[in-house]
mmCIF file of N, CA, C and O in Angstrom:
data_model
loop_
_atom_site.group_PDB
_atom_site.id
_atom_site.type_symbol
_atom_site.label_atom_id
_atom_site.label_comp_id
_atom_site.label_asym_id
_atom_site.label_seq_id
_atom_site.Cartn_x
_atom_site.Cartn_y
_atom_site.Cartn_z
ATOM 1 N N MET S 23 15.013 5.460 10.427
ATOM 2 C CA MET S 23 15.072 5.141 9.224
ATOM 3 C C MET S 23 13.650 5.756 8.488
ATOM 4 O O MET S 23 12.987 4.791 9.136
ATOM 5 N N ILE S 24 13.856 6.612 7.580
ATOM 6 C CA ILE S 24 13.000 7.229 6.599
ATOM 7 C C ILE S 24 11.789 6.286 6.078
ATOM 8 O O ILE S 24 12.268 6.275 5.014
ATOM 9 N N ALA S 25 10.679 5.914 6.686
ATOM 10 C CA ALA S 25 10.002 4.461 5.496
ATOM 11 C C ALA S 25 9.415 5.724 4.620
ATOM 12 O O ALA S 25 9.127 4.482 3.428
ATOM 13 N N ALA S 26 8.570 6.688 4.177
ATOM 14 C CA ALA S 26 7.819 7.060 3.949
ATOM 15 C C ALA S 26 7.175 7.983 4.490
ATOM 16 O O ALA S 26 8.439 8.312 5.544
ATOM 17 N N THR S 27 6.218 9.098 3.900
ATOM 18 C CA THR S 27 6.142 10.074 4.316
ATOM 19 C C THR S 27 4.512 10.265 4.190
ATOM 20 O O THR S 27 3.724 9.427 3.686
ATOM 21 N N VAL S 28 3.799 10.603 5.200
ATOM 22 C CA VAL S 28 2.883 10.539 5.501
ATOM 23 C C VAL S 28 2.298 11.400 5.458
ATOM 24 O O VAL S 28 2.563 12.251 5.679
ATOM 25 N N VAL S 29 0.948 11.639 4.360
ATOM 26 C CA VAL S 29 0.281 13.093 4.665
ATOM 27 C C VAL S 29 -1.166 13.157 4.734
ATOM 28 O O VAL S 29 -1.883 12.276 4.742
ATOM 29 N N LEU S 30 -1.293 14.042 5.729
ATOM 30 C CA LEU S 30 -3.463 14.215 5.783
ATOM 31 C C LEU S 30 -4.204 14.995 4.925
ATOM 32 O O LEU S 30 -3.090 15.846 4.633
ATOM 33 N N VAL S 31 -4.702 14.357 4.119
ATOM 34 C CA VAL S 31 -5.469 14.776 2.767
ATOM 35 C C VAL S 31 -6.895 15.435 3.153
ATOM 36 O O VAL S 31 -7.826 14.550 3.855
ATOM 37 N N CYS S 32 -7.417 16.429 3.552
ATOM 38 C CA CYS S 32 -9.086 16.520 2.970
ATOM 39 C C CYS S 32 -8.963 16.824 2.069
ATOM 40 O O CYS S 32 -8.980 17.969 0.841
ATOM 41 N N GLY S 33 -9.565 16.872 0.941
ATOM 42 C CA GLY S 33 -10.154 17.015 -0.035
ATOM 43 C C GLY S 33 -8.864 16.546 -1.451
ATOM 44 O O GLY S 33 -8.889 15.336 -1.376
ATOM 45 N N ASP S 34 -8.713 17.362 -1.587
ATOM 46 C CA ASP S 34 -7.643 17.660 -2.521
ATOM 47 C C ASP S 34 -6.588 18.577 -2.364
ATOM 48 O O ASP S 34 -5.424 18.605 -2.976
ATOM 49 N N VAL S 35 -7.366 19.082 -0.749
ATOM 50 C CA VAL S 35 -5.529 19.606 -0.296
ATOM 51 C C VAL S 35 -4.519 18.676 0.793
ATOM 52 O O VAL S 35 -4.913 18.180 1.737
ATOM 53 N N ASP S 36 -3.345 19.080 0.837
ATOM 54 C CA ASP S 36 -2.443 18.350 1.762
ATOM 55 C C ASP S 36 -2.524 19.335 2.902
ATOM 56 O O ASP S 36 -1.911 20.453 2.247
ATOM 57 N N VAL S 37 -3.195 18.944 3.845
ATOM 58 C CA VAL S 37 -3.336 19.211 4.994
ATOM 59 C C VAL S 37 -1.829 19.190 5.986
ATOM 60 O O VAL S 37 -1.009 20.575 6.360
ATOM 61 N N ALA S 38 -1.769 18.706 6.621
ATOM 62 C CA ALA S 38 0.318 17.988 6.827
ATOM 63 C C ALA S 38 0.459 16.989 6.023
ATOM 64 O O ALA S 38 -0.488 16.391 5.593
ATOM 65 N N SER S 39 1.934 16.908 6.151
ATOM 66 C CA SER S 39 2.728 15.778 5.960
ATOM 67 C C SER S 39 3.894 15.201 7.003
ATOM 68 O O SER S 39 4.199 16.568 8.091
ATOM 69 N N TRP S 40 4.476 14.239 7.391
ATOM 70 C CA TRP S 40 5.478 14.184 8.298
ATOM 71 C C TRP S 40 6.120 12.859 7.849
ATOM 72 O O TRP S 40 5.561 12.132 7.355
ATOM 73 N N PRO S 41 7.220 12.576 8.595
ATOM 74 C CA PRO S 41 8.114 11.139 7.988
ATOM 75 C C PRO S 41 8.017 10.307 8.937
ATOM 76 O O PRO S 41 7.401 10.522 10.283
ATOM 77 N N LEU S 42 7.396 8.984 8.589
ATOM 78 C CA LEU S 42 7.238 7.651 8.579
ATOM 79 C C LEU S 42 8.747 7.217 9.362
ATOM 80 O O LEU S 42 9.555 6.621 8.244
ATOM 81 N N VAL S 43 9.173 7.662 10.678
ATOM 82 C CA VAL S 43 10.545 6.787 10.948
ATOM 83 C C VAL S 43 10.676 5.205 11.788
ATOM 84 O O VAL S 43 10.007 5.738 12.605
ATOM 85 N N CYS S 44 10.906 4.177 11.000
ATOM 86 C CA CYS S 44 10.790 3.308 11.650
ATOM 87 C C CYS S 44 12.937 2.538 12.223
ATOM 88 O O CYS S 44 13.534 3.597 11.395
ATOM 89 N N CYS S 45 12.103 2.381 13.269
ATOM 90 C CA CYS S 45 13.969 1.971 13.573
ATOM 91 C C CYS S 45 14.408 1.020 13.511
ATOM 92 O O CYS S 45 15.909 0.510 12.837
ATOM 93 N N CYS S 46 13.717 -0.223 11.952
ATOM 94 C CA CYS S 46 14.252 -1.069 11.724
ATOM 95 C C CYS S 46 13.261 -1.459 10.444
ATOM 96 O O CYS S 46 12.609 0.154 10.048
ATOM 97 N N ALA S 47 12.916 -2.507 10.235
ATOM 98 C CA ALA S 47 12.080 -2.622 8.915
ATOM 99 C C ALA S 47 10.674 -2.143 9.443
ATOM 100 O O ALA S 47 10.722 -2.984 10.436
ATOM 101 N N PRO S 48 10.117 -1.847 8.378
ATOM 102 C CA PRO S 48 8.539 -1.726 8.709
ATOM 103 C C PRO S 48 7.912 -3.008 8.901
ATOM 104 O O PRO S 48 8.427 -3.910 8.510
ATOM 105 N N ASP S 49 7.334 -3.172 10.157
ATOM 106 C CA ASP S 49 6.488 -4.134 10.892
ATOM 107 C C ASP S 49 5.099 -4.492 10.931
ATOM 108 O O ASP S 49 4.340 -3.116 10.750
ATOM 109 N N LEU S 50 4.371 -5.337 11.386
ATOM 110 C CA LEU S 50 2.985 -5.328 11.384
ATOM 111 C C LEU S 50 1.847 -4.036 12.176
ATOM 112 O O LEU S 50 1.515 -3.351 11.968
ATOM 113 N N GLY S 51 3.027 -3.888 13.294
ATOM 114 C CA GLY S 51 3.489 -2.356 14.179
ATOM 115 C C GLY S 51 3.005 -1.211 13.349
ATOM 116 O O GLY S 51 1.996 0.006 13.804
ATOM 117 N N THR S 52 3.885 -0.972 12.699
ATOM 118 C CA THR S 52 3.376 0.211 11.615
ATOM 119 C C THR S 52 2.513 0.072 10.800
ATOM 120 O O THR S 52 1.624 0.839 10.722
ATOM 121 N N VAL S 53 1.754 -1.301 10.459
ATOM 122 C CA VAL S 53 0.520 -1.242 9.216
ATOM 123 C C VAL S 53 -0.465 -0.487 10.480
ATOM 124 O O VAL S 53 -1.185 -0.191 10.502
ATOM 125 N N GLU S 54 -0.617 -1.123 12.179
ATOM 126 C CA GLU S 54 -1.203 -0.965 12.235
ATOM 127 C C GLU S 54 -1.278 0.781 13.145
ATOM 128 O O GLU S 54 -2.866 1.027 12.933
ATOM 129 N N GLN S 55 -0.565 0.798 13.592
ATOM 130 C CA GLN S 55 -0.284 2.852 13.285
ATOM 131 C C GLN S 55 -0.757 3.467 12.625
ATOM 132 O O GLN S 55 -1.710 4.384 12.643
ATOM 133 N N LEU S 56 -0.282 2.739 10.976
ATOM 134 C CA LEU S 56 -1.523 3.874 9.592
ATOM 135 C C LEU S 56 -2.270 3.889 9.632
ATOM 136 O O LEU S 56 -3.646 4.131 8.895
ATOM 137 N N ALA S 57 -3.167 2.480 9.866
ATOM 138 C CA ALA S 57 -5.036 1.914 9.930
ATOM 139 C C ALA S 57 -5.310 2.334 10.833
ATOM 140 O O ALA S 57 -6.756 3.283 10.711
ATOM 141 N N ARG S 58 -4.479 2.563 11.821
ATOM 142 C CA ARG S 58 -5.496 3.449 13.010
ATOM 143 C C ARG S 58 -5.245 5.036 12.625
ATOM 144 O O ARG S 58 -6.747 5.868 12.740
ATOM 145 N N LEU S 59 -4.507 5.793 12.030
ATOM 146 C CA LEU S 59 -4.604 6.772 11.161
ATOM 147 C C LEU S 59 -5.722 6.955 10.096
ATOM 148 O O LEU S 59 -6.195 8.229 10.714
ATOM 149 N N GLN S 60 -5.498 6.341 9.434
ATOM 150 C CA GLN S 60 -6.454 6.756 8.792
ATOM 151 C C GLN S 60 -7.951 6.219 9.061
ATOM 152 O O GLN S 60 -8.629 6.837 8.798
ATOM 153 N N LEU S 61 -8.240 5.392 9.904
ATOM 154 C CA LEU S 61 -9.566 5.248 10.716
ATOM 155 C C LEU S 61 -10.191 6.749 11.243
ATOM 156 O O LEU S 61 -10.896 7.158 10.927
ATOM 157 N N ALA S 62 -8.985 7.166 12.339
ATOM 158 C CA ALA S 62 -9.537 8.608 12.687
ATOM 159 C C ALA S 62 -9.268 9.999 11.979
ATOM 160 O O ALA S 62 -10.347 10.565 11.423
ATOM 161 N N ALA S 63 -8.733 9.381 10.724
ATOM 162 C CA ALA S 63 -8.990 10.163 9.721
ATOM 163 C C ALA S 63 -9.765 10.398 8.889
ATOM 164 O O ALA S 63 -10.687 11.392 8.479
ATOM 165 N N ARG S 64 -10.763 9.391 9.070
ATOM 166 C CA ARG S 64 -12.121 9.552 8.663
ATOM 167 C C ARG S 64 -13.256 9.632 8.888
ATOM 168 O O ARG S 64 -13.939 10.071 8.522
ATOM 169 N N ARG S 65 -12.705 9.830 10.155
ATOM 170 C CA ARG S 65 -13.564 9.853 10.932
ATOM 171 C C ARG S 65 -14.123 11.867 10.988
ATOM 172 O O ARG S 65 -15.032 11.822 11.355
ATOM 173 N N LEU S 66 -13.333 12.417 10.340
ATOM 174 C CA LEU S 66 -13.025 14.465 9.885
ATOM 175 C C LEU S 66 -12.929 14.103 8.661
ATOM 176 O O LEU S 66 -12.975 15.785 8.698
ATOM 177 N N GLY S 67 -13.505 13.191 8.056
ATOM 178 C CA GLY S 67 -13.669 13.995 6.755
ATOM 179 C C GLY S 67 -12.623 13.699 5.411
ATOM 180 O O GLY S 67 -12.437 14.482 4.759
ATOM 181 N N CYS S 68 -11.263 13.032 6.445
ATOM 182 C CA CYS S 68 -10.604 13.379 5.611
ATOM 183 C C CYS S 68 -9.249 12.403 5.237
ATOM 184 O O CYS S 68 -10.338 11.248 5.374
ATOM 185 N N ALA S 69 -8.277 11.834 5.071
ATOM 186 C CA ALA S 69 -7.615 10.227 4.471
ATOM 187 C C ALA S 69 -6.006 10.573 5.011
ATOM 188 O O ALA S 69 -5.451 11.701 4.920
ATOM 189 N N VAL S 70 -5.392 9.590 4.881
ATOM 190 C CA VAL S 70 -4.123 9.216 5.154
ATOM 191 C C VAL S 70 -3.714 8.829 3.761
ATOM 192 O O VAL S 70 -3.903 7.759 3.453
ATOM 193 N N ARG S 71 -2.929 9.537 2.864
ATOM 194 C CA ARG S 71 -1.980 8.997 2.215
ATOM 195 C C ARG S 71 -0.612 8.673 2.717
ATOM 196 O O ARG S 71 0.125 9.310 3.759
ATOM 197 N N VAL S 72 0.042 7.392 1.938
ATOM 198 C CA VAL S 72 1.459 6.697 2.558
ATOM 199 C C VAL S 72 2.575 7.605 1.031
ATOM 200 O O VAL S 72 1.837 6.768 -0.053
ATOM 201 N N ARG S 73 3.291 8.258 1.310
ATOM 202 C CA ARG S 73 3.931 8.571 -0.316
ATOM 203 C C ARG S 73 5.207 8.620 0.168
ATOM 204 O O ARG S 73 6.586 8.586 0.952
ATOM 205 N N ASP S 74 6.110 7.879 -0.988
ATOM 206 C CA ASP S 74 7.892 7.604 -1.309
ATOM 207 C C ASP S 74 7.881 6.609 -0.090
ATOM 208 O O ASP S 74 9.064 6.469 0.472
ATOM 209 N N ALA S 75 7.140 5.278 -0.371
ATOM 210 C CA ALA S 75 7.497 4.269 1.076
ATOM 211 C C ALA S 75 8.322 3.791 -0.204
ATOM 212 O O ALA S 75 8.806 2.965 -0.832
ATOM 213 N N ARG S 76 9.209 3.363 0.693
ATOM 214 C CA ARG S 76 10.324 2.173 0.390
ATOM 215 C C ARG S 76 9.568 0.949 0.293
ATOM 216 O O ARG S 76 8.447 0.544 0.688
ATOM 217 N N PRO S 77 9.595 -0.126 -0.768
ATOM 218 C CA PRO S 77 9.272 -1.276 -1.103
ATOM 219 C C PRO S 77 8.965 -2.019 0.170
ATOM 220 O O PRO S 77 8.031 -3.167 0.384
ATOM 221 N N GLU S 78 9.866 -1.853 0.963
ATOM 222 C CA GLU S 78 9.659 -2.939 2.082
ATOM 223 C C GLU S 78 8.342 -2.945 2.765
ATOM 224 O O GLU S 78 7.200 -3.720 2.875
ATOM 225 N N LEU S 79 7.770 -1.382 2.846
ATOM 226 C CA LEU S 79 6.350 -1.003 3.559
ATOM 227 C C LEU S 79 5.458 -1.163 2.129
ATOM 228 O O LEU S 79 4.368 -1.779 2.699
ATOM 229 N N CYS S 80 6.047 -1.370 0.929
ATOM 230 C CA CYS S 80 4.298 -1.256 -0.085
ATOM 231 C C CYS S 80 3.966 -2.841 0.014
ATOM 232 O O CYS S 80 3.224 -3.637 0.317
ATOM 233 N N ASP S 81 5.304 -3.640 0.654
ATOM 234 C CA ASP S 81 5.231 -4.958 0.391
ATOM 235 C C ASP S 81 4.472 -5.652 1.297
ATOM 236 O O ASP S 81 3.129 -6.511 1.115
ATOM 237 N N LEU S 82 4.057 -5.052 2.835
ATOM 238 C CA LEU S 82 3.216 -5.060 3.914
ATOM 239 C C LEU S 82 2.040 -4.798 3.790
ATOM 240 O O LEU S 82 1.243 -5.326 4.148
ATOM 241 N N LEU S 83 2.355 -3.504 2.835
ATOM 242 C CA LEU S 83 0.841 -3.049 3.228
ATOM 243 C C LEU S 83 -0.422 -3.710 1.822
ATOM 244 O O LEU S 83 -0.961 -3.686 2.690
ATOM 245 N N ASP S 84 0.695 -3.626 0.672
ATOM 246 C CA ASP S 84 -0.244 -4.922 0.095
ATOM 247 C C ASP S 84 -0.767 -6.133 0.784
ATOM 248 O O ASP S 84 -1.806 -6.491 0.577
ATOM 249 N N LEU S 85 0.154 -7.204 1.463
ATOM 250 C CA LEU S 85 -0.249 -8.467 2.058
ATOM 251 C C LEU S 85 -1.334 -7.654 3.613
ATOM 252 O O LEU S 85 -2.133 -9.173 2.997
ATOM 253 N N CYS S 86 -1.628 -6.731 3.511
ATOM 254 C CA CYS S 86 -2.315 -6.762 3.959
ATOM 255 C C CYS S 86 -3.475 -5.492 4.453
ATOM 256 O O CYS S 86 -4.499 -5.360 4.888
ATOM 257 N N GLY S 87 -3.851 -5.803 3.104
ATOM 258 C CA GLY S 87 -5.270 -5.219 2.250
ATOM 259 C C GLY S 87 -4.409 -3.409 1.658
ATOM 260 O O GLY S 87 -5.973 -3.250 2.136
ATOM 261 N N LEU S 88 -3.291 -2.844 2.462
ATOM 262 C CA LEU S 88 -4.310 -1.364 2.773
ATOM 263 C C LEU S 88 -3.073 -0.759 1.756
ATOM 264 O O LEU S 88 -3.243 0.505 2.226
ATOM 265 N N GLY S 89 -2.401 -1.293 0.812
ATOM 266 C CA GLY S 89 -1.614 -0.730 -0.493
ATOM 267 C C GLY S 89 -2.055 0.471 -0.787
ATOM 268 O O GLY S 89 -2.059 1.272 -0.436
ATOM 269 N N GLU S 90 -3.927 -0.226 -1.779
ATOM 270 C CA GLU S 90 -4.532 0.497 -2.134
ATOM 271 C C GLU S 90 -5.183 1.926 -1.100
ATOM 272 O O GLU S 90 -5.391 2.724 -1.664
ATOM 273 N N VAL S 91 -5.626 1.749 -0.143
ATOM 274 C CA VAL S 91 -6.494 2.641 0.576
ATOM 275 C C VAL S 91 -5.634 3.516 1.285
ATOM 276 O O VAL S 91 -6.275 4.394 1.750
ATOM 277 N N LEU S 92 -4.212 3.164 1.484
ATOM 278 C CA LEU S 92 -3.283 4.607 2.044
ATOM 279 C C LEU S 92 -2.460 4.847 0.847
ATOM 280 O O LEU S 92 -2.426 5.965 0.618
ATOM 281 N N GLY S 93 -2.562 5.450 -0.625
ATOM 282 C CA GLY S 93 -2.160 4.794 -1.515
ATOM 283 C C GLY S 93 -0.701 4.376 -1.418
ATOM 284 O O GLY S 93 -0.168 5.527 -2.259
ATOM 285 N N ALA S 94 -0.812 3.315 -1.239
ATOM 286 C CA ALA S 94 0.698 2.954 -1.469
ATOM 287 C C ALA S 94 1.007 2.065 -2.173
ATOM 288 O O ALA S 94 2.185 1.538 -2.642
ATOM 289 N N GLY S 95 0.412 1.714 -2.867
ATOM 290 C CA GLY S 95 0.272 0.425 -3.835
ATOM 291 C C GLY S 95 1.760 0.945 -4.721
ATOM 292 O O GLY S 95 1.542 2.036 -5.747
ATOM 293 N N ARG S 96 2.186 -0.025 -5.304
ATOM 294 C CA ARG S 96 2.987 0.236 -6.102
ATOM 295 C C ARG S 96 2.374 0.839 -7.791
ATOM 296 O O ARG S 96 1.741 0.258 -7.962
ATOM 297 N N GLN S 97 2.786 1.413 -8.812
ATOM 298 C CA GLN S 97 1.781 1.333 -10.121
ATOM 299 C C GLN S 97 3.121 1.072 -11.471
ATOM 300 O O GLN S 97 3.947 0.570 -10.648
ATOM 301 N N VAL S 98 2.398 -0.278 -11.410
ATOM 302 C CA VAL S 98 2.864 -0.910 -13.068
ATOM 303 C C VAL S 98 2.867 -0.299 -13.948
ATOM 304 O O VAL S 98 3.760 -0.893 -14.722
ATOM 305 N N GLY S 99 2.359 0.464 -14.324
ATOM 306 C CA GLY S 99 2.176 1.395 -15.749
ATOM 307 C C GLY S 99 1.659 0.650 -16.677
ATOM 308 O O GLY S 99 2.195 0.745 -17.509
ATOM 309 N N GLY S 100 0.478 -0.398 -15.972
ATOM 310 C CA GLY S 100 0.140 -0.430 -17.277
ATOM 311 C C GLY S 100 0.529 -1.962 -18.080
ATOM 312 O O GLY S 100 0.084 -2.800 -18.965
ATOM 313 N N GLN S 101 1.598 -2.336 -17.617
ATOM 314 C CA GLN S 101 1.789 -3.473 -17.539
ATOM 315 C C GLN S 101 1.400 -4.672 -16.819
ATOM 316 O O GLN S 101 2.156 -4.956 -15.930
ATOM 317 N N PRO S 102 1.717 -5.858 -17.800
ATOM 318 C CA PRO S 102 1.450 -7.311 -17.502
ATOM 319 C C PRO S 102 2.190 -7.770 -17.275
ATOM 320 O O PRO S 102 2.922 -7.155 -16.666
ATOM 321 N N GLU S 103 1.762 -7.760 -15.111
ATOM 322 C CA GLU S 103 3.042 -8.758 -14.544
ATOM 323 C C GLU S 103 3.405 -9.898 -15.485
ATOM 324 O O GLU S 103 2.021 -10.500 -15.575
ATOM 325 N N GLY S 104 4.524 -10.155 -14.729
ATOM 326 C CA GLY S 104 5.065 -11.926 -14.757
ATOM 327 C C GLY S 104 4.976 -12.029 -16.425
ATOM 328 O O GLY S 104 5.161 -12.869 -16.556
ATOM 329 N N GLY S 105 5.306 -10.713 -16.988
ATOM 330 C CA GLY S 105 5.117 -11.194 -18.481
ATOM 331 C C GLY S 105 4.733 -11.559 -19.071
ATOM 332 O O GLY S 105 4.010 -12.570 -20.396
ATOM 333 N N GLU S 106 3.097 -11.585 -18.808
ATOM 334 C CA GLU S 106 1.930 -11.628 -19.333
ATOM 335 C C GLU S 106 1.588 -10.959 -21.032
ATOM 336 O O GLU S 106 2.261 -9.902 -20.643
ATOM 337 N N GLN S 107 0.685 -11.911 -21.560
ATOM 338 C CA GLN S 107 0.242 -10.941 -22.877
ATOM 339 C C GLN S 107 -0.100 -10.236 -22.091
ATOM 340 O O GLN S 107 -1.409 -10.592 -21.673
ATOM 341 N N PRO S 108 -0.941 -8.864 -22.481
ATOM 342 C CA PRO S 108 -2.565 -8.308 -22.776
ATOM 343 C C PRO S 108 -3.567 -9.023 -23.389
ATOM 344 O O PRO S 108 -2.886 -9.062 -24.310
ATOM 345 N N GLY S 109 -4.187 -8.493 -22.406
ATOM 346 C CA GLY S 109 -5.894 -9.597 -23.115
ATOM 347 C C GLY S 109 -5.993 -10.785 -22.621
ATOM 348 O O GLY S 109 -6.833 -11.621 -23.351
ATOM 349 N N VAL S 110 -5.169 -11.344 -22.239
ATOM 350 C CA VAL S 110 -4.959 -13.064 -22.238
ATOM 351 C C VAL S 110 -5.220 -13.161 -20.864
ATOM 352 O O VAL S 110 -4.998 -13.542 -19.896
ATOM 353 N N GLU S 111 -6.314 -14.198 -21.061
ATOM 354 C CA GLU S 111 -6.557 -15.053 -20.040
ATOM 355 C C GLU S 111 -6.185 -16.821 -20.197
ATOM 356 O O GLU S 111 -6.543 -17.354 -20.693
ATOM 357 N N GLU S 112 -5.409 -16.769 -18.832
ATOM 358 C CA GLU S 112 -5.491 -18.280 -18.262
ATOM 359 C C GLU S 112 -7.030 -18.707 -17.932
ATOM 360 O O GLU S 112 -7.553 -18.395 -16.688
ATOM 361 N N VAL S 113 -6.401 -20.068 -18.400
ATOM 362 C CA VAL S 113 -7.854 -21.021 -18.074
ATOM 363 C C VAL S 113 -7.347 -22.314 -17.159
ATOM 364 O O VAL S 113 -5.911 -22.682 -17.447
ATOM 365 N N VAL S 114 -6.871 -23.061 -15.597
ATOM 366 C CA VAL S 114 -6.826 -23.556 -15.712
ATOM 367 C C VAL S 114 -7.600 -25.175 -15.057
ATOM 368 O O VAL S 114 -9.191 -25.007 -15.182
ATOM 369 N N VAL S 115 -7.227 -25.992 -15.288
ATOM 370 C CA VAL S 115 -8.275 -27.427 -15.877
ATOM 371 C C VAL S 115 -7.592 -28.039 -14.818
ATOM 372 O O VAL S 115 -6.506 -27.879 -14.572
ATOM 373 N N PRO S 116 -8.506 -28.521 -13.978
ATOM 374 C CA PRO S 116 -8.544 -29.752 -12.844
ATOM 375 C C PRO S 116 -7.617 -30.190 -13.110
ATOM 376 O O PRO S 116 -6.560 -30.622 -12.074
ATOM 377 N N ASP S 117 -7.789 -31.502 -14.278
ATOM 378 C CA ASP S 117 -6.357 -32.874 -14.367
ATOM 379 C C ASP S 117 -5.384 -31.710 -14.746
ATOM 380 O O ASP S 117 -4.893 -33.248 -15.117
ATOM 381 N N ASP S 118 -4.941 -30.787 -15.022
ATOM 382 C CA ASP S 118 -3.612 -30.142 -16.043
ATOM 383 C C ASP S 118 -3.012 -30.930 -15.170
ATOM 384 O O ASP S 118 -2.536 -30.469 -14.149
ATOM 385 N N PRO S 119 -1.920 -31.297 -15.367
ATOM 386 C CA PRO S 119 -0.673 -31.724 -14.677
ATOM 387 C C PRO S 119 0.229 -30.591 -14.915
ATOM 388 O O PRO S 119 0.572 -29.723 -15.443
ATOM 389 N N VAL S 120 0.967 -30.979 -13.801
ATOM 390 C CA VAL S 120 2.318 -29.990 -12.904
ATOM 391 C C VAL S 120 3.193 -29.789 -13.994
ATOM 392 O O VAL S 120 3.694 -30.892 -13.546
ATOM 393 N N VAL S 121 3.194 -29.121 -15.002
ATOM 394 C CA VAL S 121 5.480 -29.179 -15.848
ATOM 395 C C VAL S 121 5.973 -28.407 -14.871
ATOM 396 O O VAL S 121 6.115 -27.638 -14.720
#
């Protein structure tokens, strides 16, 4: 199963790309491989980007804090999440009862 497309980028130029193939659902081993690729690419002055990633991989990369680093974070399109109103800050009161 192709989980995403991995792209090696130097500056604004896509130098190479290849499919990220997983035999089953993406796991922490997949995340480790991508993190190591990113580290090696950075040492050469380039970067690794993940494109067209499956939702499971996006979730896992976000959970590990690598979604934005690898460019795999989901775009919300500027919409507030969870039905929140834009520009409204929530205030948490420590003694406020849970309803």
